[in-house]
Amino acid sequence: MNQLDSMQIFVRVAELSSFTAAAESLGLPKATVSLAVQQLENLLGTRLLHRTTRSVQMTQDGRAVFERSKDLLADFAELQLLFRKEPSAVSGRLRVDMPIAIARDLVIPNLSAFLRQHPALELELSSTDRRVDLVREGFDCVLRVGALLDSSLIARPLGQYHMINCASPAYIAEYGLPASLADLSHHRLVHYLTNFGGREPGFEYLDPDTPGSMRHVPMGGVLTVNNSEAYTAACLAGLGIVQSPEPGMRSYLANGQLVELLPAYRPAPMPVSLVYANRRHLPQRVQVFMSWISSLLQPRLLDAAKL
């Protein structure tokens, strides 16, 4: 029995939490399954499973090996299908992360068609506004909005989000419509921080008199949030002014729930990028997904060449 066989057997045992069930599903003697897992543990020099008379559970090392093994097995299956042209040849698990609003408003509504094209794909979709650790958390790729900080990763720029300033009619009725930057001293900003404890610089805008220069107007506010859904909800509730990507605000502006403010003082466009680890061979399933999500986003983005 080779190492690939042992890895496949271990994954099946881990998935079913049972040597007996794994042996039945694979059509193998239970002793063969047990020996395969033992050989893999000996090869790696660590225990992968806790065995009791009633249950089988993965150790901490076992969970790490389980996740990596699934990826390696999917890569091997893809290698076998490398020269096939059928969409069904794209297979395996795909783990991705993206901002909440993009997952909710764009990706999930269009996902059925993508998965019908690639029925052998198994997608794990994380949607959060925090900066996940792509390598440590085992993501194949992540979609990031904003400046990139980790230079050890590979980034594919897709374009930029046009940014606008918004408030609700109820907020404007209470505080008035600001006509200049000086008027902001009498207004509130909904503050946005992905990690509490920091300090937001205030109202951001591109200086129209100095192209490319970002300026800030310090502003107070009664609310700080850490995700895009709460940020939009706070604006709709009249709790302050927000500065947000225009595509996410478009429907609210169209139906009158929000009003654009100070169009001459918009924030700088926000870059949108696909980010992935530096791998010599990027699996076909990752390439296919990145091409698909790029095509979804393009109508919403400014030209990537302007980055």
Tab-separated table of C-alpha atoms in Angstrom:
chain	number	residue	atom	x	y	z
A	1	MET	CA	0.000	0.000	0.000
A	2	ASN	CA	1.476	3.346	-1.049
A	3	GLN	CA	1.360	6.673	0.783
A	4	LEU	CA	-1.450	8.034	-1.400
A	5	ASP	CA	-3.625	5.028	-0.505
A	6	SER	CA	-2.882	5.529	3.185
A	7	MET	CA	-3.798	9.194	2.917
A	8	GLN	CA	-7.115	8.394	1.190
A	9	ILE	CA	-7.970	5.824	3.842
A	10	PHE	CA	-7.091	8.203	6.689
A	11	VAL	CA	-9.322	10.924	5.200
A	12	ARG	CA	-12.220	8.486	4.966
A	13	VAL	CA	-11.784	7.338	8.571
A	14	ALA	CA	-11.625	10.963	9.725
A	15	GLU	CA	-14.738	11.901	7.746
A	16	LEU	CA	-16.775	9.008	9.145
A	17	SER	CA	-15.170	8.968	12.630
A	18	SER	CA	-15.095	5.197	12.367
A	19	PHE	CA	-12.689	2.530	11.148
A	20	THR	CA	-15.566	0.113	10.589
A	21	ALA	CA	-17.650	2.541	8.534
A	22	ALA	CA	-14.595	3.589	6.518
A	23	ALA	CA	-13.717	-0.030	5.776
A	24	GLU	CA	-17.283	-0.731	4.605
A	25	SER	CA	-17.406	2.352	2.363
A	26	LEU	CA	-14.031	1.529	0.813
A	27	GLY	CA	-14.696	-2.205	0.469
A	28	LEU	CA	-11.598	-3.074	2.516
A	29	PRO	CA	-10.992	-5.250	5.579
A	30	LYS	CA	-11.004	-3.267	8.818
A	31	ALA	CA	-7.481	-4.524	9.560
A	32	THR	CA	-6.221	-3.044	6.274
A	33	VAL	CA	-7.758	0.330	7.130
A	34	SER	CA	-6.232	0.310	10.604
A	35	LEU	CA	-2.817	-0.656	9.214
A	36	ALA	CA	-2.945	2.144	6.603
A	37	VAL	CA	-3.603	4.795	9.247
A	38	GLN	CA	-0.859	3.375	11.454
A	39	GLN	CA	1.613	3.481	8.539
A	40	LEU	CA	0.735	7.122	7.864
A	41	GLU	CA	1.203	8.001	11.552
A	42	ASN	CA	4.590	6.254	11.551
A	43	LEU	CA	5.611	8.081	8.391
A	44	LEU	CA	4.660	11.496	9.807
A	45	GLY	CA	5.891	10.744	13.321
A	46	THR	CA	2.697	11.854	15.067
A	47	ARG	CA	-0.615	10.435	16.258
A	48	LEU	CA	-3.468	11.437	13.960
A	49	LEU	CA	-6.445	9.822	15.680
A	50	HIS	CA	-7.633	9.238	19.239
A	51	ARG	CA	-9.113	5.742	19.303
A	52	THR	CA	-11.565	4.526	21.945
A	53	THR	CA	-13.996	1.627	21.970
A	54	ARG	CA	-16.839	4.015	21.135
A	55	SER	CA	-15.403	6.749	18.917
A	56	VAL	CA	-12.560	7.916	16.728
A	57	GLN	CA	-11.547	11.575	16.932
A	58	MET	CA	-8.786	13.519	15.218
A	59	THR	CA	-5.920	14.910	17.237
A	60	GLN	CA	-4.798	18.495	16.666
A	61	ASP	CA	-2.098	17.214	14.298
A	62	GLY	CA	-4.673	14.938	12.724
A	63	ARG	CA	-6.948	17.867	11.866
A	64	ALA	CA	-4.045	19.662	10.180
A	65	VAL	CA	-3.103	16.535	8.197
A	66	PHE	CA	-6.765	15.928	7.305
A	67	GLU	CA	-7.192	19.399	5.763
A	68	ARG	CA	-3.904	19.227	3.875
A	69	SER	CA	-4.562	15.662	2.718
A	70	LYS	CA	-7.891	16.637	1.149
A	71	ASP	CA	-6.149	19.372	-0.796
A	72	LEU	CA	-3.332	17.064	-1.919
A	73	LEU	CA	-5.766	14.364	-3.005
A	74	ALA	CA	-7.793	16.933	-4.945
A	75	ASP	CA	-4.602	18.214	-6.592
A	76	PHE	CA	-3.658	14.671	-7.597
A	77	ALA	CA	-7.132	14.008	-9.011
A	78	GLU	CA	-6.887	17.246	-10.951
A	79	LEU	CA	-3.465	16.258	-12.285
A	80	GLN	CA	-4.979	13.047	-13.648
A	81	LEU	CA	-7.603	15.138	-15.475
A	82	LEU	CA	-5.205	17.862	-16.575
A	83	PHE	CA	-5.700	17.413	-20.312
A	84	ARG	CA	-9.445	16.981	-20.252
A	85	LYS	CA	-11.465	19.951	-21.446
A	86	GLU	CA	-14.834	19.153	-19.851
A	87	PRO	CA	-15.927	21.524	-17.043
A	88	SER	CA	-16.594	18.475	-14.854
A	89	ALA	CA	-12.828	17.860	-14.799
A	90	VAL	CA	-12.520	20.687	-12.235
A	91	SER	CA	-12.908	18.975	-8.891
A	92	GLY	CA	-11.930	19.007	-5.245
A	93	ARG	CA	-12.416	21.276	-2.274
A	94	LEU	CA	-12.105	25.035	-2.684
A	95	ARG	CA	-11.840	27.278	0.396
A	96	VAL	CA	-12.256	31.022	-0.205
A	97	ASP	CA	-12.891	34.152	1.844
A	98	MET	CA	-14.453	37.491	0.909
A	99	PRO	CA	-16.201	40.495	2.470
A	100	ILE	CA	-19.725	39.919	3.767
A	101	ALA	CA	-21.437	42.329	1.365
A	102	ILE	CA	-19.818	40.825	-1.743
A	103	ALA	CA	-20.749	37.291	-0.672
A	104	ARG	CA	-24.346	38.284	0.127
A	105	ASP	CA	-25.124	40.620	-2.776
A	106	LEU	CA	-23.059	39.222	-5.638
A	107	VAL	CA	-21.454	35.821	-5.191
A	108	ILE	CA	-24.167	33.749	-3.493
A	109	PRO	CA	-26.987	34.933	-5.831
A	110	ASN	CA	-24.879	33.758	-8.815
A	111	LEU	CA	-23.328	30.664	-7.250
A	112	SER	CA	-25.837	28.072	-8.466
A	113	ALA	CA	-24.878	28.614	-12.102
A	114	PHE	CA	-21.162	28.318	-11.302
A	115	LEU	CA	-21.613	25.092	-9.343
A	116	ARG	CA	-23.779	23.605	-12.099
A	117	GLN	CA	-20.852	24.166	-14.464
A	118	HIS	CA	-18.476	22.455	-12.025
A	119	PRO	CA	-20.508	19.835	-10.144
A	120	ALA	CA	-17.419	18.066	-8.768
A	121	LEU	CA	-16.339	21.159	-6.812
A	122	GLU	CA	-16.891	21.381	-3.048
A	123	LEU	CA	-16.896	25.054	-1.999
A	124	GLU	CA	-16.198	26.370	1.491
A	125	LEU	CA	-17.155	30.057	1.499
A	126	SER	CA	-16.064	32.247	4.391
A	127	SER	CA	-17.552	35.744	4.504
A	128	THR	CA	-16.072	38.135	7.032
A	129	ASP	CA	-14.710	41.665	7.090
A	130	ARG	CA	-11.668	40.714	9.178
A	131	ARG	CA	-8.329	39.999	7.524
A	132	VAL	CA	-8.027	36.232	7.598
A	133	ASP	CA	-4.610	34.563	7.639
A	134	LEU	CA	-4.690	32.947	4.204
A	135	VAL	CA	-1.875	30.463	4.812
A	136	ARG	CA	-2.539	29.544	8.446
A	137	GLU	CA	-6.290	29.155	7.934
A	138	GLY	CA	-5.875	27.156	4.736
A	139	PHE	CA	-7.607	29.378	2.191
A	140	ASP	CA	-6.988	28.815	-1.515
A	141	CYS	CA	-7.658	32.473	-2.286
A	142	VAL	CA	-9.275	35.510	-0.700
A	143	LEU	CA	-10.958	38.572	-2.141
A	144	ARG	CA	-9.709	41.715	-0.425
A	145	VAL	CA	-11.032	45.247	-0.587
A	146	GLY	CA	-8.545	47.911	0.465
A	147	ALA	CA	-4.777	48.239	0.691
A	148	LEU	CA	-2.757	45.013	0.815
A	149	LEU	CA	-0.327	44.573	3.684
A	150	ASP	CA	1.255	41.111	3.288
A	151	SER	CA	3.925	41.220	0.583
A	152	SER	CA	4.594	37.463	0.858
A	153	LEU	CA	1.318	36.737	-0.950
A	154	ILE	CA	0.499	37.026	-4.652
A	155	ALA	CA	-2.125	39.638	-5.562
A	156	ARG	CA	-4.153	39.921	-8.749
A	157	PRO	CA	-5.592	43.465	-8.971
A	158	LEU	CA	-9.138	43.459	-10.323
A	159	GLY	CA	-9.964	47.150	-10.221
A	160	GLN	CA	-11.202	49.762	-7.776
A	161	TYR	CA	-14.449	50.509	-6.006
A	162	HIS	CA	-15.806	54.017	-6.552
A	163	MET	CA	-16.437	55.488	-3.067
A	164	ILE	CA	-19.212	57.874	-1.976
A	165	ASN	CA	-20.456	59.671	1.144
A	166	CYS	CA	-23.997	58.857	2.282
A	167	ALA	CA	-26.562	59.673	4.943
A	168	SER	CA	-30.253	58.933	5.438
A	169	PRO	CA	-33.058	61.489	4.933
A	170	ALA	CA	-33.828	61.213	8.664
A	171	TYR	CA	-30.240	62.136	9.530
A	172	ILE	CA	-30.311	65.104	7.116
A	173	ALA	CA	-33.626	66.290	8.593
A	174	GLU	CA	-32.006	66.363	12.037
A	175	TYR	CA	-28.503	67.658	11.249
A	176	GLY	CA	-28.897	69.379	7.886
A	177	LEU	CA	-27.235	68.788	4.521
A	178	PRO	CA	-23.502	69.625	4.671
A	179	ALA	CA	-22.468	71.922	1.816
A	180	SER	CA	-18.762	72.187	2.671
A	181	LEU	CA	-16.048	70.489	4.684
A	182	ALA	CA	-16.436	73.188	7.341
A	183	ASP	CA	-20.032	72.068	7.885
A	184	LEU	CA	-18.814	68.638	9.041
A	185	SER	CA	-17.943	70.076	12.450
A	186	HIS	CA	-21.687	69.912	13.207
A	187	HIS	CA	-22.121	66.348	11.965
A	188	ARG	CA	-21.568	62.750	13.090
A	189	LEU	CA	-19.610	59.998	11.361
A	190	VAL	CA	-20.314	56.306	11.788
A	191	HIS	CA	-16.829	54.971	12.515
A	192	TYR	CA	-15.624	51.710	10.966
A	193	LEU	CA	-12.807	49.614	12.448
A	194	THR	CA	-12.203	45.925	11.725
A	195	ASN	CA	-10.475	45.641	15.120
A	196	PHE	CA	-11.719	47.687	18.039
A	197	GLY	CA	-9.159	49.615	20.037
A	198	GLY	CA	-7.773	51.682	17.179
A	199	ARG	CA	-8.757	55.166	16.114
A	200	GLU	CA	-10.334	56.155	12.816
A	201	PRO	CA	-8.810	59.312	11.256
A	202	GLY	CA	-12.211	60.773	10.402
A	203	PHE	CA	-13.838	61.890	7.158
A	204	GLU	CA	-11.496	60.971	4.278
A	205	TYR	CA	-11.427	62.772	0.946
A	206	LEU	CA	-9.269	63.312	-2.088
A	207	ASP	CA	-8.098	66.926	-2.176
A	208	PRO	CA	-9.522	68.377	-5.422
A	209	ASP	CA	-6.761	71.019	-5.433
A	210	THR	CA	-3.948	68.456	-5.078
A	211	PRO	CA	-4.688	65.380	-7.212
A	212	GLY	CA	-3.857	62.123	-5.474
A	213	SER	CA	-3.588	63.649	-1.984
A	214	MET	CA	-5.756	62.146	0.739
A	215	ARG	CA	-6.955	64.475	3.500
A	216	HIS	CA	-8.897	63.918	6.698
A	217	VAL	CA	-11.404	65.938	8.667
A	218	PRO	CA	-11.589	64.729	12.302
A	219	MET	CA	-15.195	63.962	13.210
A	220	GLY	CA	-17.033	62.725	16.236
A	221	GLY	CA	-19.620	59.994	16.323
A	222	VAL	CA	-21.605	57.891	18.752
A	223	LEU	CA	-21.122	54.529	17.047
A	224	THR	CA	-18.188	52.408	15.875
A	225	VAL	CA	-18.849	49.143	14.002
A	226	ASN	CA	-16.620	46.363	12.685
A	227	ASN	CA	-18.463	44.967	9.661
A	228	SER	CA	-20.089	46.270	6.508
A	229	GLU	CA	-23.606	45.097	7.312
A	230	ALA	CA	-23.682	47.036	10.584
A	231	TYR	CA	-22.085	50.026	8.841
A	232	THR	CA	-24.861	50.226	6.227
A	233	ALA	CA	-27.579	49.531	8.814
A	234	ALA	CA	-26.286	52.377	11.001
A	235	CYS	CA	-26.464	54.771	8.070
A	236	LEU	CA	-30.013	53.671	7.193
A	237	ALA	CA	-30.994	54.178	10.837
A	238	GLY	CA	-29.820	57.792	10.738
A	239	LEU	CA	-26.898	57.338	13.112
A	240	GLY	CA	-24.382	59.240	10.982
A	241	ILE	CA	-22.561	59.706	7.702
A	242	VAL	CA	-20.777	56.757	6.097
A	243	GLN	CA	-18.184	56.477	3.336
A	244	SER	CA	-18.762	53.286	1.397
A	245	PRO	CA	-18.275	51.618	-2.012
A	246	GLU	CA	-20.918	52.950	-4.395
A	247	PRO	CA	-22.128	49.550	-5.742
A	248	GLY	CA	-23.336	48.521	-2.273
A	249	MET	CA	-25.220	51.801	-1.832
A	250	ARG	CA	-26.733	51.947	-5.319
A	251	SER	CA	-30.123	50.426	-4.506
A	252	TYR	CA	-30.554	52.593	-1.387
A	253	LEU	CA	-29.781	55.730	-3.363
A	254	ALA	CA	-32.215	54.716	-6.101
A	255	ASN	CA	-35.150	54.185	-3.735
A	256	GLY	CA	-34.445	57.256	-1.620
A	257	GLN	CA	-33.358	55.480	1.562
A	258	LEU	CA	-29.963	57.207	1.336
A	259	VAL	CA	-28.672	60.478	-0.108
A	260	GLU	CA	-25.184	61.174	-1.439
A	261	LEU	CA	-23.303	63.998	0.314
A	262	LEU	CA	-20.375	66.209	-0.688
A	263	PRO	CA	-19.708	64.608	-4.112
A	264	ALA	CA	-16.721	66.934	-4.616
A	265	TYR	CA	-15.047	65.359	-1.566
A	266	ARG	CA	-15.207	61.628	-2.080
A	267	PRO	CA	-12.690	59.172	-0.617
A	268	ALA	CA	-10.046	57.671	-2.891
A	269	PRO	CA	-11.204	54.619	-4.890
A	270	MET	CA	-10.626	51.413	-2.946
A	271	PRO	CA	-8.571	48.648	-4.634
A	272	VAL	CA	-10.077	45.190	-5.026
A	273	SER	CA	-7.702	42.222	-5.329
A	274	LEU	CA	-7.642	38.445	-5.392
A	275	VAL	CA	-4.875	37.160	-3.140
A	276	TYR	CA	-3.344	33.703	-2.962
A	277	ALA	CA	-0.241	31.989	-1.629
A	278	ASN	CA	2.903	31.799	-3.712
A	279	ARG	CA	2.556	28.324	-5.201
A	280	ARG	CA	4.417	27.052	-8.243
A	281	HIS	CA	1.300	25.315	-9.505
A	282	LEU	CA	-2.032	27.024	-8.834
A	283	PRO	CA	-4.737	24.316	-8.957
A	284	GLN	CA	-7.159	24.553	-11.838
A	285	ARG	CA	-10.124	24.793	-9.450
A	286	VAL	CA	-8.625	27.980	-7.969
A	287	GLN	CA	-7.920	29.443	-11.408
A	288	VAL	CA	-11.478	28.712	-12.562
A	289	PHE	CA	-13.017	30.319	-9.461
A	290	MET	CA	-10.831	33.414	-9.697
A	291	SER	CA	-11.742	33.893	-13.362
A	292	TRP	CA	-15.426	33.539	-12.525
A	293	ILE	CA	-15.458	36.001	-9.639
A	294	SER	CA	-13.376	38.463	-11.675
A	295	SER	CA	-16.029	38.426	-14.397
A	296	LEU	CA	-18.760	38.999	-11.799
A	297	LEU	CA	-16.997	42.009	-10.305
A	298	GLN	CA	-15.808	43.739	-13.483
A	299	PRO	CA	-19.067	45.653	-14.191
A	300	ARG	CA	-18.889	47.116	-10.670
A	301	LEU	CA	-15.253	48.210	-10.749
A	302	LEU	CA	-13.225	51.066	-12.133
A	303	ASP	CA	-10.376	50.122	-14.493
A	304	ALA	CA	-7.624	48.160	-12.733
A	305	ALA	CA	-5.050	50.154	-14.709
A	306	LYS	CA	-5.904	53.180	-12.586
A	307	LEU	CA	-4.530	51.507	-9.458
